[in-house]
Amino acid sequence: MRKKTLRDIDVKAKRVMVRCDFNVPLDKRGQITDETRIEFSIPTIRYLMEKGARVILTSHLGRPKGAVVESMRLDPVAKSLSKHLKVNVPKLPDCIGPEVEAFVNKMKLADVVLLENTRFHPGEEKNDPEFSRGLARLADVFVMDGFGSAHRKHSSAYGAAEYIPGVAGFLMAAEIEKLGSLFERIEHPMTMIFGGAKISDKIGVIEKFVDRTDNFLIGGGLANTFLFAMGHEVGESLVERDKVEEARKILQSIQSQGKQILLPHDVIVSDTVDEQSETANIPLRFLHPELKILDTGWKTTEKFAEVIRQSRTIVWNGPMGVCEYEPFARGTRMIAEEMARSLAKTILGGGDTVDALQKFAISFDRYTHVSTGGGAMLEFLEFGSLPGVDILQDAD
Ligand code: ADP
Ligand code: MG
């Protein structure tokens, strides 16, 4: 079902709440290290300003767990928005309440304001009706543009739209359209590449796509759980011990359907995780119990690259190693570069995966689609929709 977008409604003089994804990476001094997510939100905000709406922006940042955490305030985001929009974007001290309402009701046409981190309220992640209503009271229309949060039934991404009409912003609409049409006709061989920290986020989508996928390439912390399930020594590596049984089932399911799954057979190891870490590239069987697996090894990476070169559809989520640190970034960089070179249909997404592209300075237009969502992208692929999409108004 097609959803209404910004273009389908009249926003002039309306109070328009836009749920963005301003969950940006910050360094220790509270400076934004990558403004991609803010830049992605600009077209929707600019359009609303041009149409004379009163624009009220909301987002979460980090995991403050329902309490005010000073380092997770949205002030750096307001500063960056002011720079990009070339107008002053004030940030309010809270996101609901009488003072916020008073401020919003005095806004002029084309004014833009940013509300404080929605996760400072315990109601946000519980989709608490009272908190949702508190947000909805501030606006006449709700615009969902935070695709990366659309898989969560949280107040600011879902609940508010239970009380005021919701439509899709430009970023959101593009994601729905691109991801929705990608798999209407899959060209084979199709390869799915998974990495990142946790297996739990990816199990569903792996199971869903086993029948349509020819190759699974697994790296990152995720691979460790599979390797552990197969009886390999994984030393001090990140392993989800409570997911071992599930990992075993997925392995069986992939193999019983005659599909290929490749796991690291050589690995980059270290006993520390920082920019100065000393590393070694060793065959998996030489792993010492005190060491951590922190990236895929050279041979494994080359094997993955070879499969990518032979594929015609490639989906990727999750870094191959702890790529935030240079000593463990090679596996991820090689996959990103190989996919960029490929003429196949290439789809990738995930907060950390996209951050890695920025870090490697690889342009997004070298891929068919770069999704702003990780979990959201996978869930959308798995179920064909998301709660934050379903709640929006259907197009006429
Ligand atoms: P995305 O945000 O792209 O969806 P995830 O959040 O699932 O990706 O995973 C990214 C995280 O996984 C990164 O913080 C990275 O450091 C971590 N990671 C990758 N490989 C390993 C590993 N071998 N051991 C520990 N953590 C890892
Ligand atoms: Mg992540």
CSV table of C-alpha atoms and ligand atoms in Angstrom, one decimal:
chain,number,residue,atom,x,y,z
A,1,MET,CA,0.0,0.0,0.0
A,2,ARG,CA,1.4,3.4,-1.0
A,3,LYS,CA,1.7,5.9,1.8
A,4,LYS,CA,1.0,9.6,1.8
A,5,THR,CA,4.0,11.8,1.5
A,6,LEU,CA,4.7,15.4,2.3
A,7,ARG,CA,3.7,16.3,-1.2
A,8,ASP,CA,0.2,15.0,-0.7
A,9,ILE,CA,-0.7,17.4,2.1
A,10,ASP,CA,-1.1,21.1,2.6
A,11,VAL,CA,1.4,22.2,5.3
A,12,LYS,CA,1.1,26.0,5.0
A,13,ALA,CA,1.0,27.6,8.5
A,14,LYS,CA,0.6,24.1,10.0
A,15,ARG,CA,2.7,23.0,13.0
A,16,VAL,CA,4.5,20.0,11.5
A,17,MET,CA,6.4,17.6,13.7
A,18,VAL,CA,9.2,15.8,11.8
A,19,ARG,CA,10.7,12.7,13.3
A,20,CYS,CA,14.3,12.6,12.1
A,21,ASP,CA,17.2,10.3,12.7
A,22,PHE,CA,19.7,12.6,14.4
A,23,ASN,CA,21.4,9.7,16.2
A,24,VAL,CA,24.8,11.0,15.1
A,25,PRO,CA,28.2,9.7,16.3
A,26,LEU,CA,29.8,12.1,18.9
A,27,ASP,CA,33.5,12.1,20.0
A,28,LYS,CA,34.6,12.4,23.6
A,29,ARG,CA,34.3,16.2,23.4
A,30,GLY,CA,30.7,16.0,22.2
A,31,GLN,CA,31.6,17.0,18.6
A,32,ILE,CA,29.7,15.4,15.8
A,33,THR,CA,32.1,13.2,13.9
A,34,ASP,CA,29.8,12.5,10.9
A,35,GLU,CA,26.9,14.7,9.8
A,36,THR,CA,25.5,12.4,7.2
A,37,ARG,CA,22.3,11.8,9.0
A,38,ILE,CA,21.7,15.5,9.5
A,39,GLU,CA,22.4,16.1,5.8
A,40,PHE,CA,20.0,13.4,4.8
A,41,SER,CA,17.2,15.2,6.7
A,42,ILE,CA,17.7,18.6,5.1
A,43,PRO,CA,15.5,18.2,1.9
A,44,THR,CA,12.4,17.5,4.0
A,45,ILE,CA,13.1,20.4,6.4
A,46,ARG,CA,13.8,22.8,3.6
A,47,TYR,CA,10.7,21.9,1.7
A,48,LEU,CA,8.6,22.5,4.8
A,49,MET,CA,10.3,25.9,5.3
A,50,GLU,CA,9.6,26.9,1.7
A,51,LYS,CA,6.0,25.9,2.1
A,52,GLY,CA,5.6,28.1,5.1
A,53,ALA,CA,5.1,25.4,7.7
A,54,ARG,CA,6.2,25.7,11.3
A,55,VAL,CA,8.8,23.0,11.7
A,56,ILE,CA,9.2,21.0,14.9
A,57,LEU,CA,12.1,18.5,14.8
A,58,THR,CA,12.4,15.5,17.1
A,59,SER,CA,14.9,12.7,17.4
A,60,HIS,CA,16.5,10.4,19.9
A,61,LEU,CA,20.3,10.2,20.5
A,62,GLY,CA,22.1,7.3,22.1
A,63,ARG,CA,20.7,5.2,24.9
A,64,PRO,CA,20.0,7.5,27.9
A,65,LYS,CA,17.3,5.0,29.1
A,66,GLY,CA,14.6,7.4,30.1
A,67,ALA,CA,16.7,9.9,32.1
A,68,VAL,CA,18.5,13.1,31.3
A,69,VAL,CA,22.1,12.4,30.3
A,70,GLU,CA,24.0,15.7,29.7
A,71,SER,CA,26.3,14.2,27.1
A,72,MET,CA,23.3,13.1,25.0
A,73,ARG,CA,21.6,16.5,24.7
A,74,LEU,CA,20.8,17.6,21.1
A,75,ASP,CA,22.6,20.9,21.2
A,76,PRO,CA,25.4,19.9,18.8
A,77,VAL,CA,22.7,18.8,16.4
A,78,ALA,CA,20.9,22.2,16.6
A,79,LYS,CA,24.2,23.8,15.8
A,80,SER,CA,24.8,21.6,12.8
A,81,LEU,CA,21.3,22.2,11.5
A,82,SER,CA,21.7,26.0,11.9
A,83,LYS,CA,24.8,25.7,9.7
A,84,HIS,CA,23.2,23.6,7.0
A,85,LEU,CA,19.9,25.5,6.9
A,86,LYS,CA,21.5,28.9,7.3
A,87,VAL,CA,18.9,29.9,9.9
A,88,ASN,CA,19.1,29.8,13.7
A,89,VAL,CA,17.6,26.5,14.9
A,90,PRO,CA,16.9,26.8,18.7
A,91,LYS,CA,17.0,23.7,20.8
A,92,LEU,CA,14.4,23.5,23.6
A,93,PRO,CA,15.2,22.1,27.0
A,94,ASP,CA,12.6,19.4,26.7
A,95,CYS,CA,10.4,17.7,24.1
A,96,ILE,CA,7.0,17.9,25.8
A,97,GLY,CA,5.3,20.0,28.4
A,98,PRO,CA,3.6,23.5,28.8
A,99,GLU,CA,6.8,25.5,28.1
A,100,VAL,CA,7.5,23.6,24.9
A,101,GLU,CA,3.8,24.0,23.9
A,102,ALA,CA,4.0,27.8,24.6
A,103,PHE,CA,7.1,28.1,22.4
A,104,VAL,CA,5.7,26.1,19.6
A,105,ASN,CA,2.5,28.1,19.5
A,106,LYS,CA,4.4,31.3,19.1
A,107,MET,CA,6.5,30.1,16.1
A,108,LYS,CA,6.2,32.0,12.9
A,109,LEU,CA,5.9,30.5,9.4
A,110,ALA,CA,9.1,28.8,8.2
A,111,ASP,CA,10.6,28.8,11.8
A,112,VAL,CA,12.4,25.6,12.7
A,113,VAL,CA,12.9,24.3,16.3
A,114,LEU,CA,14.6,21.2,17.6
A,115,LEU,CA,13.1,19.4,20.7
A,116,GLU,CA,15.3,17.7,23.2
A,117,ASN,CA,16.3,14.0,23.1
A,118,THR,CA,13.0,12.0,23.2
A,119,ARG,CA,14.7,9.2,25.1
A,120,PHE,CA,15.2,11.4,28.1
A,121,HIS,CA,11.6,10.3,28.9
A,122,PRO,CA,10.9,6.7,30.0
A,123,GLY,CA,7.6,6.9,28.0
A,124,GLU,CA,9.4,7.1,24.6
A,125,GLU,CA,10.6,3.5,24.3
A,126,LYS,CA,7.4,2.1,25.9
A,127,ASN,CA,5.3,4.0,23.4
A,128,ASP,CA,3.4,5.3,26.4
A,129,PRO,CA,0.1,6.9,25.3
A,130,GLU,CA,0.5,9.8,27.6
A,131,PHE,CA,4.0,10.7,26.2
A,132,SER,CA,2.8,10.1,22.7
A,133,ARG,CA,-0.1,12.5,23.3
A,134,GLY,CA,2.3,15.0,24.8
A,135,LEU,CA,4.2,15.0,21.5
A,136,ALA,CA,1.1,15.0,19.3
A,137,ARG,CA,-0.3,18.1,21.1
A,138,LEU,CA,2.6,20.1,19.7
A,139,ALA,CA,1.7,19.6,16.1
A,140,ASP,CA,-1.1,19.3,13.5
A,141,VAL,CA,0.7,16.9,11.3
A,142,PHE,CA,3.4,14.2,11.9
A,143,VAL,CA,6.1,13.6,9.3
A,144,MET,CA,8.1,10.4,9.6
A,145,ASP,CA,11.6,10.8,8.2
A,146,GLY,CA,13.6,8.7,10.6
A,147,PHE,CA,13.8,5.5,8.6
A,148,GLY,CA,16.4,4.1,11.0
A,149,SER,CA,13.9,4.2,13.8
A,150,ALA,CA,10.8,3.0,11.9
A,151,HIS,CA,11.1,-0.6,13.1
A,152,ARG,CA,10.6,0.5,16.7
A,153,LYS,CA,7.2,1.2,18.2
A,154,HIS,CA,8.3,4.2,20.1
A,155,SER,CA,6.3,7.3,20.8
A,156,SER,CA,8.2,9.7,18.6
A,157,ALA,CA,8.5,7.3,15.7
A,158,TYR,CA,5.0,5.7,16.0
A,159,GLY,CA,2.9,6.7,18.9
A,160,ALA,CA,2.5,10.4,18.0
A,161,ALA,CA,1.0,9.3,14.6
A,162,GLU,CA,-1.8,7.5,16.5
A,163,TYR,CA,-3.1,11.0,17.5
A,164,ILE,CA,-2.3,13.2,14.5
A,165,PRO,CA,-2.2,12.3,10.8
A,166,GLY,CA,1.2,10.9,9.7
A,167,VAL,CA,2.8,11.1,6.3
A,168,ALA,CA,6.3,10.1,5.0
A,169,GLY,CA,9.1,12.6,4.6
A,170,PHE,CA,11.3,12.5,1.5
A,171,LEU,CA,14.0,10.3,3.0
A,172,MET,CA,11.4,7.9,4.3
A,173,ALA,CA,9.5,7.8,1.0
A,174,ALA,CA,12.7,7.1,-1.0
A,175,GLU,CA,13.7,4.2,1.4
A,176,ILE,CA,10.3,2.6,1.1
A,177,GLU,CA,10.3,2.9,-2.7
A,178,LYS,CA,13.9,1.7,-3.2
A,179,LEU,CA,13.8,-1.2,-0.7
A,180,GLY,CA,10.3,-2.2,-1.7
A,181,SER,CA,11.2,-2.6,-5.4
A,182,LEU,CA,14.6,-4.2,-5.0
A,183,PHE,CA,13.4,-7.7,-4.7
A,184,GLU,CA,10.5,-7.8,-7.1
A,185,ARG,CA,12.9,-9.5,-9.4
A,186,ILE,CA,16.2,-10.9,-8.0
A,187,GLU,CA,19.1,-11.4,-10.3
A,188,HIS,CA,21.2,-14.4,-9.4
A,189,PRO,CA,23.7,-15.2,-7.9
A,190,MET,CA,22.5,-13.2,-4.9
A,191,THR,CA,24.9,-12.7,-2.0
A,192,MET,CA,24.0,-11.5,1.5
A,193,ILE,CA,26.9,-10.2,3.6
A,194,PHE,CA,26.4,-9.9,7.4
A,195,GLY,CA,28.8,-8.6,10.0
A,196,GLY,CA,28.5,-6.4,13.1
A,197,ALA,CA,28.2,-7.1,16.7
A,198,LYS,CA,25.1,-9.3,17.2
A,199,ILE,CA,23.5,-12.2,15.5
A,200,SER,CA,20.1,-11.5,17.1
A,201,ASP,CA,19.3,-8.7,14.7
A,202,LYS,CA,20.1,-10.7,11.6
A,203,ILE,CA,18.6,-14.2,12.3
A,204,GLY,CA,15.2,-13.3,11.0
A,205,VAL,CA,16.4,-11.9,7.7
A,206,ILE,CA,18.8,-14.7,7.1
A,207,GLU,CA,16.0,-17.3,7.6
A,208,LYS,CA,13.6,-15.3,5.4
A,209,PHE,CA,16.1,-15.1,2.5
A,210,VAL,CA,17.7,-18.6,2.6
A,211,ASP,CA,15.6,-19.8,-0.3
A,212,ARG,CA,16.4,-16.8,-2.5
A,213,THR,CA,20.0,-16.3,-1.6
A,214,ASP,CA,22.9,-18.2,-3.1
A,215,ASN,CA,25.7,-17.1,-0.8
A,216,PHE,CA,26.0,-15.9,2.7
A,217,LEU,CA,29.3,-14.2,3.7
A,218,ILE,CA,29.6,-13.8,7.4
A,219,GLY,CA,32.1,-11.7,9.3
A,220,GLY,CA,32.3,-9.4,12.3
A,221,GLY,CA,31.3,-10.4,15.8
A,222,LEU,CA,28.4,-12.3,14.3
A,223,ALA,CA,30.9,-14.8,12.7
A,224,ASN,CA,32.3,-15.6,16.1
A,225,THR,CA,29.0,-17.0,17.3
A,226,PHE,CA,28.8,-19.2,14.2
A,227,LEU,CA,32.4,-20.4,14.6
A,228,PHE,CA,31.8,-21.1,18.3
A,229,ALA,CA,28.7,-23.1,17.4
A,230,MET,CA,30.9,-25.2,15.0
A,231,GLY,CA,33.3,-26.0,17.8
A,232,HIS,CA,36.1,-23.6,16.9
A,233,GLU,CA,38.3,-21.9,19.5
A,234,VAL,CA,37.3,-18.2,19.6
A,235,GLY,CA,39.4,-17.1,22.6
A,236,GLU,CA,38.3,-13.8,24.1
A,237,SER,CA,36.3,-12.8,21.1
A,238,LEU,CA,32.8,-11.4,21.3
A,239,VAL,CA,30.4,-14.4,21.2
A,240,GLU,CA,26.7,-14.5,22.0
A,241,ARG,CA,26.7,-17.7,24.0
A,242,ASP,CA,22.9,-17.7,24.4
A,243,LYS,CA,22.5,-17.7,20.6
A,244,VAL,CA,24.7,-20.7,19.8
A,245,GLU,CA,21.7,-23.1,19.3
A,246,GLU,CA,20.1,-20.6,16.9
A,247,ALA,CA,23.3,-20.2,15.0
A,248,ARG,CA,23.5,-24.0,14.6
A,249,LYS,CA,20.0,-24.1,13.3
A,250,ILE,CA,20.7,-21.4,10.7
A,251,LEU,CA,23.8,-23.2,9.5
A,252,GLN,CA,21.8,-26.4,9.1
A,253,SER,CA,19.0,-24.6,7.3
A,254,ILE,CA,21.4,-22.9,4.9
A,255,GLN,CA,23.3,-26.1,4.2
A,256,SER,CA,20.3,-28.3,3.8
A,257,GLN,CA,18.9,-26.0,1.1
A,258,GLY,CA,22.2,-26.3,-0.8
A,259,LYS,CA,23.2,-22.7,-0.3
A,260,GLN,CA,26.8,-21.6,0.4
A,261,ILE,CA,27.8,-20.0,3.7
A,262,LEU,CA,31.3,-18.7,4.1
A,263,LEU,CA,32.8,-17.9,7.5
A,264,PRO,CA,36.3,-16.6,8.3
A,265,HIS,CA,39.1,-19.2,8.0
A,266,ASP,CA,41.8,-16.7,8.8
A,267,VAL,CA,41.4,-13.8,11.2
A,268,ILE,CA,43.0,-10.6,12.4
A,269,VAL,CA,43.6,-10.9,16.1
A,270,SER,CA,44.9,-8.8,19.0
A,271,ASP,CA,44.6,-8.6,22.8
A,272,THR,CA,43.8,-4.9,22.8
A,273,VAL,CA,41.2,-2.8,20.9
A,274,ASP,CA,42.5,0.7,20.0
A,275,GLU,CA,44.3,2.7,17.3
A,276,GLN,CA,47.7,1.4,18.5
A,277,SER,CA,46.7,-2.3,18.7
A,278,GLU,CA,49.3,-4.7,17.4
A,279,THR,CA,47.7,-7.3,15.2
A,280,ALA,CA,48.4,-10.6,13.6
A,281,ASN,CA,46.8,-12.4,10.7
A,282,ILE,CA,46.5,-16.0,11.6
A,283,PRO,CA,44.6,-19.1,10.5
A,284,LEU,CA,41.6,-19.7,12.7
A,285,ARG,CA,43.0,-22.9,14.0
A,286,PHE,CA,46.0,-21.2,15.6
A,287,LEU,CA,43.8,-18.9,17.7
A,288,HIS,CA,45.1,-18.5,21.2
A,289,PRO,CA,42.6,-18.4,24.1
A,290,GLU,CA,43.8,-14.9,25.2
A,291,LEU,CA,43.2,-13.3,21.9
A,292,LYS,CA,40.2,-11.6,20.3
A,293,ILE,CA,39.1,-12.0,16.7
A,294,LEU,CA,38.7,-8.4,15.5
A,295,ASP,CA,38.5,-8.5,11.7
A,296,THR,CA,38.4,-11.0,8.9
A,297,GLY,CA,41.8,-12.2,7.7
A,298,TRP,CA,43.4,-11.4,4.2
A,299,LYS,CA,42.6,-14.8,2.7
A,300,THR,CA,39.0,-14.7,3.9
A,301,THR,CA,38.5,-11.2,2.7
A,302,GLU,CA,39.9,-12.1,-0.7
A,303,LYS,CA,37.6,-15.1,-0.9
A,304,PHE,CA,34.6,-12.8,0.0
A,305,ALA,CA,35.7,-10.4,-2.7
A,306,GLU,CA,35.8,-13.2,-5.2
A,307,VAL,CA,32.2,-14.1,-4.4
A,308,ILE,CA,31.1,-10.5,-4.7
A,309,ARG,CA,32.7,-10.2,-8.1
A,310,GLN,CA,30.6,-13.2,-9.3
A,311,SER,CA,27.3,-11.9,-7.8
A,312,ARG,CA,24.6,-9.9,-9.5
A,313,THR,CA,22.7,-8.9,-6.4
A,314,ILE,CA,24.5,-8.0,-3.1
A,315,VAL,CA,23.0,-7.0,0.2
A,316,TRP,CA,25.3,-5.9,3.0
A,317,ASN,CA,24.8,-5.0,6.7
A,318,GLY,CA,27.3,-4.9,9.5
A,319,PRO,CA,31.1,-4.2,9.5
A,320,MET,CA,33.5,-7.2,9.0
A,321,GLY,CA,35.5,-6.1,12.1
A,322,VAL,CA,35.9,-3.4,14.7
A,323,CYS,CA,36.4,-0.9,11.8
A,324,GLU,CA,36.1,2.1,14.1
A,325,TYR,CA,39.8,1.4,14.6
A,326,GLU,CA,42.2,1.4,11.7
A,327,PRO,CA,44.0,-1.8,12.7
A,328,PHE,CA,40.7,-3.7,12.3
A,329,ALA,CA,39.2,-1.8,9.3
A,330,ARG,CA,40.7,-3.6,6.4
A,331,GLY,CA,38.1,-6.3,6.0
A,332,THR,CA,35.2,-3.8,6.0
A,333,ARG,CA,37.1,-1.5,3.6
A,334,MET,CA,37.7,-4.3,1.1
A,335,ILE,CA,34.1,-5.3,1.1
A,336,ALA,CA,33.0,-1.7,0.6
A,337,GLU,CA,35.4,-1.1,-2.2
A,338,GLU,CA,34.6,-4.4,-4.0
A,339,MET,CA,30.9,-3.6,-3.8
A,340,ALA,CA,31.5,-0.1,-5.1
A,341,ARG,CA,33.3,-1.5,-8.1
A,342,SER,CA,30.7,-4.2,-8.8
A,343,LEU,CA,28.1,-3.7,-11.6
A,344,ALA,CA,25.6,-5.8,-9.6
A,345,LYS,CA,22.6,-4.4,-7.8
A,346,THR,CA,24.2,-3.3,-4.5
A,347,ILE,CA,22.3,-2.5,-1.4
A,348,LEU,CA,23.8,-1.7,1.9
A,349,GLY,CA,22.7,-0.2,5.2
A,350,GLY,CA,23.3,0.2,8.9
A,351,GLY,CA,24.5,3.0,11.1
A,352,ASP,CA,28.0,1.7,11.5
A,353,THR,CA,28.2,0.3,8.0
A,354,VAL,CA,27.4,3.7,6.6
A,355,ASP,CA,29.7,5.5,9.0
A,356,ALA,CA,32.4,3.2,7.7
A,357,LEU,CA,31.8,4.3,4.1
A,358,GLN,CA,32.2,7.9,5.2
A,359,LYS,CA,35.4,7.0,7.0
A,360,PHE,CA,36.7,5.3,3.9
A,361,ALA,CA,35.6,8.3,1.7
A,362,ILE,CA,33.6,6.1,-0.7
A,363,SER,CA,30.8,8.0,-2.4
A,364,PHE,CA,27.3,6.7,-1.8
A,365,ASP,CA,26.4,6.9,-5.5
A,366,ARG,CA,28.7,4.0,-6.3
A,367,TYR,CA,26.0,1.7,-4.8
A,368,THR,CA,22.4,1.0,-6.0
A,369,HIS,CA,21.0,2.0,-2.6
A,370,VAL,CA,22.6,3.1,0.7
A,371,SER,CA,20.0,2.7,3.4
A,372,THR,CA,20.0,4.8,6.5
A,373,GLY,CA,18.6,2.0,8.5
A,374,GLY,CA,20.4,-1.2,9.8
A,375,GLY,CA,17.8,-3.0,11.8
A,376,ALA,CA,15.1,-1.1,10.0
A,377,MET,CA,16.4,-2.1,6.6
A,378,LEU,CA,16.6,-5.8,7.6
A,379,GLU,CA,13.2,-5.8,9.1
A,380,PHE,CA,11.7,-4.0,6.0
A,381,LEU,CA,13.3,-6.7,3.8
A,382,GLU,CA,12.1,-9.4,6.1
A,383,PHE,CA,8.5,-8.3,6.5
A,384,GLY,CA,7.9,-5.9,3.6
A,385,SER,CA,6.9,-3.1,6.0
A,386,LEU,CA,7.6,-1.6,9.4
A,387,PRO,CA,5.5,-0.3,12.2
A,388,GLY,CA,6.6,3.3,11.5
A,389,VAL,CA,5.4,2.9,7.9
A,390,ASP,CA,2.2,1.1,8.6
A,391,ILE,CA,1.0,3.9,11.0
A,392,LEU,CA,1.2,6.5,8.2
A,393,GLN,CA,-1.8,7.4,6.1
A,394,ASP,CA,-2.6,5.5,3.0
A,395,ALA,CA,-2.4,7.4,-0.2
A,396,ASP,CA,-5.8,8.0,-1.9
B,1,ADP,P1,25.2,-1.6,11.7
B,1,ADP,O1,25.1,-0.4,12.6
B,1,ADP,O2,25.8,-1.2,10.4
B,1,ADP,O3,23.8,-2.2,11.6
B,1,ADP,P2,26.0,-3.3,13.9
B,1,ADP,O4,25.5,-2.2,14.8
B,1,ADP,O5,25.2,-4.5,13.8
B,1,ADP,O6,26.1,-2.6,12.4
B,1,ADP,O7,27.5,-3.6,14.2
B,1,ADP,C1,28.5,-2.7,14.3
B,1,ADP,C2,29.4,-3.0,15.4
B,1,ADP,O8,30.0,-4.3,15.4
B,1,ADP,C3,30.6,-2.0,15.4
B,1,ADP,O9,30.6,-1.2,16.6
B,1,ADP,C4,31.8,-3.0,15.4
B,1,ADP,O10,32.9,-2.5,16.3
B,1,ADP,C5,31.2,-4.3,16.0
B,1,ADP,N1,32.1,-5.4,15.6
B,1,ADP,C6,32.3,-5.8,14.3
B,1,ADP,N2,33.2,-6.9,14.3
B,1,ADP,C7,33.4,-7.2,15.6
B,1,ADP,C8,34.2,-8.2,16.3
B,1,ADP,N3,34.9,-9.1,15.6
B,1,ADP,N4,34.2,-8.1,17.6
B,1,ADP,C9,33.5,-7.2,18.3
B,1,ADP,N5,32.7,-6.2,17.7
B,1,ADP,C10,32.7,-6.2,16.4
B,2,MG,MG,25.0,-0.2,14.8
